[in-house]
XYZ file of C-alpha atoms in Angstrom:
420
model
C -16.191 10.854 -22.274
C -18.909 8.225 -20.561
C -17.431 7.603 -17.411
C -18.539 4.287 -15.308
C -18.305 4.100 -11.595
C -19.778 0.795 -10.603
C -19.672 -1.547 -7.290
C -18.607 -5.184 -7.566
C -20.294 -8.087 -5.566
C -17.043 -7.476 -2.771
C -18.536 -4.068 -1.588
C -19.968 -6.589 1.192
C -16.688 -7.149 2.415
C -16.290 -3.277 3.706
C -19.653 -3.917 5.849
C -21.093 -1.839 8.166
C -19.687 1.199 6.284
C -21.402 0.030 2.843
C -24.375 -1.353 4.417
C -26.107 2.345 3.751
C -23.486 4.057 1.842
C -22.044 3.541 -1.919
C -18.446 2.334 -1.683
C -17.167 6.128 -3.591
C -18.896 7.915 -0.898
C -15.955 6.352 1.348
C -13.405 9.244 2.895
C -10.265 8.276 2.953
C -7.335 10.767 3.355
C -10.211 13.291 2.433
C -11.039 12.363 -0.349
C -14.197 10.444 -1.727
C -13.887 8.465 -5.185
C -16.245 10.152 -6.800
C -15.105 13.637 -5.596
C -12.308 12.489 -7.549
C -13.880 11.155 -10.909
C -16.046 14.296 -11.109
C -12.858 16.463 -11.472
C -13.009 14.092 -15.169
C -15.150 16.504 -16.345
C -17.050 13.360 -17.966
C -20.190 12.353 -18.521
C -20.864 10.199 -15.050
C -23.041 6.880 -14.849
C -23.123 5.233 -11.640
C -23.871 1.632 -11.137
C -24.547 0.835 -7.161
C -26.576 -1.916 -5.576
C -30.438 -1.940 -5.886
C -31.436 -0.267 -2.332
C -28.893 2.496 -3.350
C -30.226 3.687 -6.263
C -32.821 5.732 -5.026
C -30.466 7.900 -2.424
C -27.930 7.840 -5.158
C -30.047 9.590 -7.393
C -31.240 11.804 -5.072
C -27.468 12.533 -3.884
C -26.238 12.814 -6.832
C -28.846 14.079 -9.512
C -26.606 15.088 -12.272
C -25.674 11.113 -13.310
C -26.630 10.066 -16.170
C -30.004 8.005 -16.992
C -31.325 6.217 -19.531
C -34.009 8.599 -20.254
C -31.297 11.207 -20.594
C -30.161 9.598 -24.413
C -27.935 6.851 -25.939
C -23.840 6.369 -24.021
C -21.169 7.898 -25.936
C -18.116 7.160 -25.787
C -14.999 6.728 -25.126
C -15.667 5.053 -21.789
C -13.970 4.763 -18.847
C -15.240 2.575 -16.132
C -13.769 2.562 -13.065
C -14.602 0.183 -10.013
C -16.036 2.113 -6.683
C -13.322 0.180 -4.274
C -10.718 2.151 -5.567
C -9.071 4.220 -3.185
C -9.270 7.941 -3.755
C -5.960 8.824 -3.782
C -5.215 11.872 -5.954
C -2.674 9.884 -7.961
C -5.247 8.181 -9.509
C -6.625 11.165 -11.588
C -2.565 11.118 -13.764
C -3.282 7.348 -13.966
C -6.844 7.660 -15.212
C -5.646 10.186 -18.325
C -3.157 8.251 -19.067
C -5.041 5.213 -19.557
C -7.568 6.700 -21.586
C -4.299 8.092 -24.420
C -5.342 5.053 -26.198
C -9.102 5.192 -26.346
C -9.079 3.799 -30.226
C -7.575 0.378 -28.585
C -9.009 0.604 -25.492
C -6.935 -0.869 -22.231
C -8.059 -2.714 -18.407
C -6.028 -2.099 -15.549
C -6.066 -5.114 -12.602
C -5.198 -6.191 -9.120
C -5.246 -9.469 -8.918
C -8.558 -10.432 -9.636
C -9.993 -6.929 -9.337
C -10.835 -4.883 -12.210
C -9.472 -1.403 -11.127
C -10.184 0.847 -14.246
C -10.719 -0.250 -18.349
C -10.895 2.513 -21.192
C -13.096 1.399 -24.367
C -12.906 3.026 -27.406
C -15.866 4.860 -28.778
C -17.007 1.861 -30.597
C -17.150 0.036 -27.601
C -21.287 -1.586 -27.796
C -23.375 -1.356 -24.771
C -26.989 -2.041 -23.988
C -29.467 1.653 -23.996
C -31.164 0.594 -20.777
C -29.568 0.442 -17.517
C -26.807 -2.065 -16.649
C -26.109 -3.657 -13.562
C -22.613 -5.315 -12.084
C -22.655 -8.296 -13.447
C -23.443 -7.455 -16.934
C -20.816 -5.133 -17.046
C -17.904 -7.244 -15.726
C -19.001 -9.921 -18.308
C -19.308 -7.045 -21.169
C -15.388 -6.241 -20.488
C -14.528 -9.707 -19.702
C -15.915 -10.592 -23.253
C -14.017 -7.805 -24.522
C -10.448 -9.180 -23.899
C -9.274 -5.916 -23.558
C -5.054 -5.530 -23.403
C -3.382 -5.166 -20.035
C -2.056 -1.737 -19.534
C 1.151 -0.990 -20.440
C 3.723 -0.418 -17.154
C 0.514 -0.782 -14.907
C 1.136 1.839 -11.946
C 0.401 0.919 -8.839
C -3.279 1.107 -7.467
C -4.886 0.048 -4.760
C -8.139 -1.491 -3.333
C -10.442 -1.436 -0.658
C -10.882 -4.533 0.217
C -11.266 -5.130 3.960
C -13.030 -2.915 6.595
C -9.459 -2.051 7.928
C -8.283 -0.948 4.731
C -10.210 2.378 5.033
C -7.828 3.452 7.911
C -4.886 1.764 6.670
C -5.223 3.637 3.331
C -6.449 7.160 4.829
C -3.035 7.046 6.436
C -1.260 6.261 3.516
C -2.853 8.585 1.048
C -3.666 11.576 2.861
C -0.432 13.461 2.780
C -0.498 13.340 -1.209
C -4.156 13.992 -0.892
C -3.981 17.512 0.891
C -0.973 18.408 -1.168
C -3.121 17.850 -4.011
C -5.222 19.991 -2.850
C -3.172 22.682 -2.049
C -1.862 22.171 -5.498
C -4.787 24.136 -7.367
C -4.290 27.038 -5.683
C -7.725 27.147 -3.800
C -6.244 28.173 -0.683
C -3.769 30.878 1.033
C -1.427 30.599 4.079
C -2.248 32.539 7.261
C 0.097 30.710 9.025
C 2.756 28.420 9.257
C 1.365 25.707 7.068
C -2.081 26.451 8.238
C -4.387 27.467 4.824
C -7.565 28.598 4.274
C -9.546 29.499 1.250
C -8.874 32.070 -1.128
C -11.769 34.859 -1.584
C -14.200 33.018 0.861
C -16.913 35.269 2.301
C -17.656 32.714 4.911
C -14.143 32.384 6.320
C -13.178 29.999 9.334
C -13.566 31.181 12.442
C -10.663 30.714 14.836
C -10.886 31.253 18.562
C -8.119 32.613 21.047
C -4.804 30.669 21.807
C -4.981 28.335 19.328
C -1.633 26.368 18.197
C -1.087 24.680 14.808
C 2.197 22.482 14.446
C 2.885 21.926 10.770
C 6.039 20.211 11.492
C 4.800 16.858 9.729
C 2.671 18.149 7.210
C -0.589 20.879 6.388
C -3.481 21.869 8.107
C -6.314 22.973 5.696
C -10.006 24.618 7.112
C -12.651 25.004 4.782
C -15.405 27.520 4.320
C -17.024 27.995 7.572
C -15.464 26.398 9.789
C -15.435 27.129 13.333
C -12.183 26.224 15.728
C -13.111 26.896 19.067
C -10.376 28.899 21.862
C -7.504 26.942 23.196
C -7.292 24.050 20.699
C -4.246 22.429 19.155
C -4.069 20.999 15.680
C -1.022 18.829 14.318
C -1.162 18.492 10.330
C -1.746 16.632 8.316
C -4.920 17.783 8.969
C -8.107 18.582 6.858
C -11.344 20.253 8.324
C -14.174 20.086 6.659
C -16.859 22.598 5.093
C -18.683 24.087 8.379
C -17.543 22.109 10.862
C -16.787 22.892 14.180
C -13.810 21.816 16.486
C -14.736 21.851 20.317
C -12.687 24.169 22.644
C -9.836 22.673 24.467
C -9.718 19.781 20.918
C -6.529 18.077 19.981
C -6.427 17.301 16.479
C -3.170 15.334 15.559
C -1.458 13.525 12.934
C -3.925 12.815 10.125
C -7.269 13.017 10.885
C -10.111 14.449 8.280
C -13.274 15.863 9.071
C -16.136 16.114 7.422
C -18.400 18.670 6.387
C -20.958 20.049 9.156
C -19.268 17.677 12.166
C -18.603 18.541 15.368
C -15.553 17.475 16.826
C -13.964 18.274 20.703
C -11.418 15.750 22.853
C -8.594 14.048 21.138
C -8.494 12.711 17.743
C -5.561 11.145 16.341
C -4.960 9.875 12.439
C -9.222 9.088 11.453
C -11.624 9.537 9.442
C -15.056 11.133 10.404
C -17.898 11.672 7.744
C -20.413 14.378 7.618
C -23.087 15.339 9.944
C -21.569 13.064 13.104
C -20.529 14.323 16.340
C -17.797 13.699 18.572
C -18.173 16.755 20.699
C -16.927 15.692 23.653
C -13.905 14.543 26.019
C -12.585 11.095 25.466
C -9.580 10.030 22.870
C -10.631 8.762 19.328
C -8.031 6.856 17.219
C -7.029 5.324 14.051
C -10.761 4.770 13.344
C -13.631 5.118 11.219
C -16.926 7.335 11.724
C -19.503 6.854 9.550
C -22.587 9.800 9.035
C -24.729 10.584 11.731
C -23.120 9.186 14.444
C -22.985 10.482 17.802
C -20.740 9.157 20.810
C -21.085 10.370 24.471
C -19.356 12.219 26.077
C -16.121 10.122 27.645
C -16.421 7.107 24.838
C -12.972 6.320 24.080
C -11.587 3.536 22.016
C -8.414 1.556 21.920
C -6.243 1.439 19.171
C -3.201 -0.336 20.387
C -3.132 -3.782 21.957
C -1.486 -4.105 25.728
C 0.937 -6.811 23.465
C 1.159 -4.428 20.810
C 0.711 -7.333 18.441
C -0.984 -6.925 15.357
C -4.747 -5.785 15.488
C -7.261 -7.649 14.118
C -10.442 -6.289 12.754
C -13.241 -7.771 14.539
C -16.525 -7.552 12.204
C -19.959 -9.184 11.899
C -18.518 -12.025 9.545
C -15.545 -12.702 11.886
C -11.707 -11.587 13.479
C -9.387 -10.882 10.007
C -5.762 -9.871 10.540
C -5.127 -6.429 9.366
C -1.484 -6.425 9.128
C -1.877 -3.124 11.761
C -0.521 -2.376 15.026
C -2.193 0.831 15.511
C -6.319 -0.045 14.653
C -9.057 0.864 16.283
C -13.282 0.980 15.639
C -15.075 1.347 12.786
C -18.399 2.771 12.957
C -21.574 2.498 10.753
C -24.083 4.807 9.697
C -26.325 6.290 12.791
C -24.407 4.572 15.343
C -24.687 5.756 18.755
C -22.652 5.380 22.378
C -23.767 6.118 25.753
C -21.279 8.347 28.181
C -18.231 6.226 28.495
C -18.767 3.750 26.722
C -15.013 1.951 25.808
C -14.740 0.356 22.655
C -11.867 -2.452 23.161
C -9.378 -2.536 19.597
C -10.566 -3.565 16.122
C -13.952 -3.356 16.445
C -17.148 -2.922 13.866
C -20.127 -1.367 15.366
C -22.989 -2.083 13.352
C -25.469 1.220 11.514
C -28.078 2.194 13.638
C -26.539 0.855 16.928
C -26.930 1.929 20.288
C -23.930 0.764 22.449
C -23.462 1.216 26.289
C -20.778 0.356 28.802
C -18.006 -1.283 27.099
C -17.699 -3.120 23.229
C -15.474 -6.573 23.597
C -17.220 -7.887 20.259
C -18.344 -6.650 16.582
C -21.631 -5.193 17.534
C -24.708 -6.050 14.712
C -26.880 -3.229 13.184
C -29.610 -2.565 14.580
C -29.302 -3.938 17.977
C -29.043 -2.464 21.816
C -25.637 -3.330 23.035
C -25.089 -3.679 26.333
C -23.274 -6.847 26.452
C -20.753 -5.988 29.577
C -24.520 -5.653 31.316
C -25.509 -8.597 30.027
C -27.799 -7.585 27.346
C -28.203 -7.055 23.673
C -31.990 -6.733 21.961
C -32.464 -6.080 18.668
C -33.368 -2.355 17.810
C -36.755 -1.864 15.945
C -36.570 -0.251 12.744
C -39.378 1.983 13.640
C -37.309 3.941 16.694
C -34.285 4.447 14.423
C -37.108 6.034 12.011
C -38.069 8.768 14.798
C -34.648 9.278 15.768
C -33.678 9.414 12.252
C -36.048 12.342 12.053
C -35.291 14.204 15.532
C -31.191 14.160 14.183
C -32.018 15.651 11.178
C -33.941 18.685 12.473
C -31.662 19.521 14.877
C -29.390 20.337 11.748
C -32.375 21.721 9.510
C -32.349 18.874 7.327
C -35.845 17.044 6.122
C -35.661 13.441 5.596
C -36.453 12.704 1.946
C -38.558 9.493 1.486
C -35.573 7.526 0.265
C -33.374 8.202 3.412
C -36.246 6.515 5.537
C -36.492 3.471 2.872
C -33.006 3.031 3.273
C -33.002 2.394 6.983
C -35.715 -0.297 5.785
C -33.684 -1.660 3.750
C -30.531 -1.788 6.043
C -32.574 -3.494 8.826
C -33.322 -6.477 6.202
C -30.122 -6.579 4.912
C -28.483 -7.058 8.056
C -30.755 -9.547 9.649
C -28.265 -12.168 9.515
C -26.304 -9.962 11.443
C -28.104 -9.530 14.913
C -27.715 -13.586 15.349
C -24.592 -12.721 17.204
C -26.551 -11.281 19.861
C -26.710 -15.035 21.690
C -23.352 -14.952 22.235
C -22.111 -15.245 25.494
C -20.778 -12.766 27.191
C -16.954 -11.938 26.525
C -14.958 -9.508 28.512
């Protein structure tokens, strides 16, 4: 099977976490998309914007190419703003039964997933979004029969709303193929794992409200407290003294310490020290000082809403709080206020009242925001990544390029006056 995963033209809409990132490269209840599609076992074709390709390839090296031969099918092309929840893998097999007929599943206006049959006609070179909507659009596929439910990312706040919905089925999923073993009470770690976790002195799990799963190598530090569901990824650390509650996932070679409650933090990013994290959104190689806390319920407890570069949408949330892009950084206590976006490759000091642009210096509660040149985030780009052994490949620095021209229009906020 030829299997499709493509972004629409409403990947925009999940800005600042797409702004350097494919939309199935999105955690959410610890799962990527494409982590997801790959267990397929298909042949895997992936169709991202133009200043992805390059890092895509790179990340992902075993996609298929056009110099690789002619598509066979069946197909199955499935759109990147799907969430990742487990589920979808039954749903995915069972609309592909039919792959002589062929099927589309929708929401709305979305196309979630279509199966074609092996007849199915497409170009030999390299397709882009458009061309592929309009090849299934022209191809007046039939619905699916008793359409499950599936959802899509389709605003910023949707990546926390759905990591809290999905994440419970997610790590039971996972615990479902029998990787792992039980040490504890709910507490699992990896079968036949040379490179087991490491788990310091009086720590406490509570698996009261659901599992708590450490990968290979990770390290949990003396005196910490975990409350499932919880997932820890491959070689990362938790800080001594941590509290690690209700649905939080961490990704592979973080460092985490101070309290996090029911988020999301991607790889290489570190929250290492005191100050409370919650209901939010980390993006890769972010750092935030020690103290930075964020809000994630209003003093009204009204509903939250999401303030991003494009404007305040309702979110439909009481509990919300930040959502950070790519390389963002925060001084020592900085205070992000509830609902907001901070921008990729950010630097933010004292305390964020608005959506805060890429690529700027925010230090609006001082009075000040400058935009960032591309050039420092370059150097810094380079000092993060040898402080974790890792050499910046030419398409990670043409990527911050291209972030700091496609989010130009961004950094017009920074006239704004001054809101507290």
């Amino acid at each position: 099977m030829h299997i499709i995963l493509f972004e629409d033209n409403k990947v925009s809409n999940l800005y600042p976490v797409t702004t350097g990132r494919p939309a199935f490269s999105i955690s959410v209840g610890s799962f990527r998309l494409i982590d997801l599609v790959n267990e397929l076992n298909g042949e895997l074709e992936l169709i991202v914007r133009p200043h992805l390709r390059d890092v895509v390839a790179a990340d992902f090296p075993h996609i298929w190419r056009p110099e690789r031969g002619k598509r066979k099918g069946p197909f199955l092309v499935i759109n990147a703003r799907t969430v990742p929840n487990a589920n979808m893998i039954a749903v995915w097999k069972e609309l592909t039964k039919d792959s002589l007929h062929g099927g589309i599943l929708c929401n709305d206006d979305d196309i979630i997933a279509a199966c074609l049959s092996e007849e199915a006609i497409f170009p030999d070179q390299e397709i882009g979004c458009r061309q592929l909507i309009g090849l299934l659009e022209d191809m007046h596929l039939p619905p699916m029969k008793k359409p499950p439910k599936a959802e899509m990312l389709k605003l910023t706040s949707d990546i926390i709303r759905y990591h809290l919905l999905t994440i419970d089925d997610n790590l039971e999923y996972r615990l479902g193929k029998g990787r792992y073993k039980e040490i504890g009470d709910g507490l699992f770690i990896p079968k036949d794992d040379k490179n087991i976790p490491q788990i310091g002195q009086y720590f406490v799990s509570d698996s009261t409200e659901g599992p708590i799963i450490l990968e290979s190598g990770t390290n949990i530090g003396p005196f910490c407290f975990m409350r499932g569901p919880v997932y820890i990824g491959p070689k990362a650390k938790v800080i001594e003294h941590a509290a690690i509650k209700d649905k939080v996932a961490v990704g592979p070679i973080s460092k985490v310490g101070g309290e996090v409650e029911a988020s999301t933090i991607e790889p290489y990013t570190n929250k290492q020290h005191h100050g409370f994290l919650g209901h939010s959104y980390l993006g890769s190689w972010v750092n935030l000082g020690a103290g930075t806390c964020n809000s994630d319920l209003k003093n009204s407890y009204n509903e939250v809403c999401m303030d991003t570069a494009m404007g305040k949408i309702k979110s439909g949330m009481q509990f919300l709080g930040c959502v950070v892009g790519d390389y963002a950084k925060t001084a020592i206590n900085t205070s992000i206020f509830t609902g907001k976006t901070i921008g990729t490759c950010s630097m933010n000091y004292g305390f964020v009242t608005t959506a805060v642009p890429s690529f700027v210096n925010y230090a609006r509660s001082f009075g000040q925001v400058t935009e960032l040149p591309v050039d420092v985030m370059i150097a810094t780009q380079a000092r993060m990544f040898a402080r974790r052994n890792v050499t910046p490949r030419p398409c990670d620095v043409q990527l911050l390029y291209d972030m700091y021209e496609l989010t130009q229009h961004e950094r017009q906020l920074a006239s704004d006056p001054l809101s507290l």
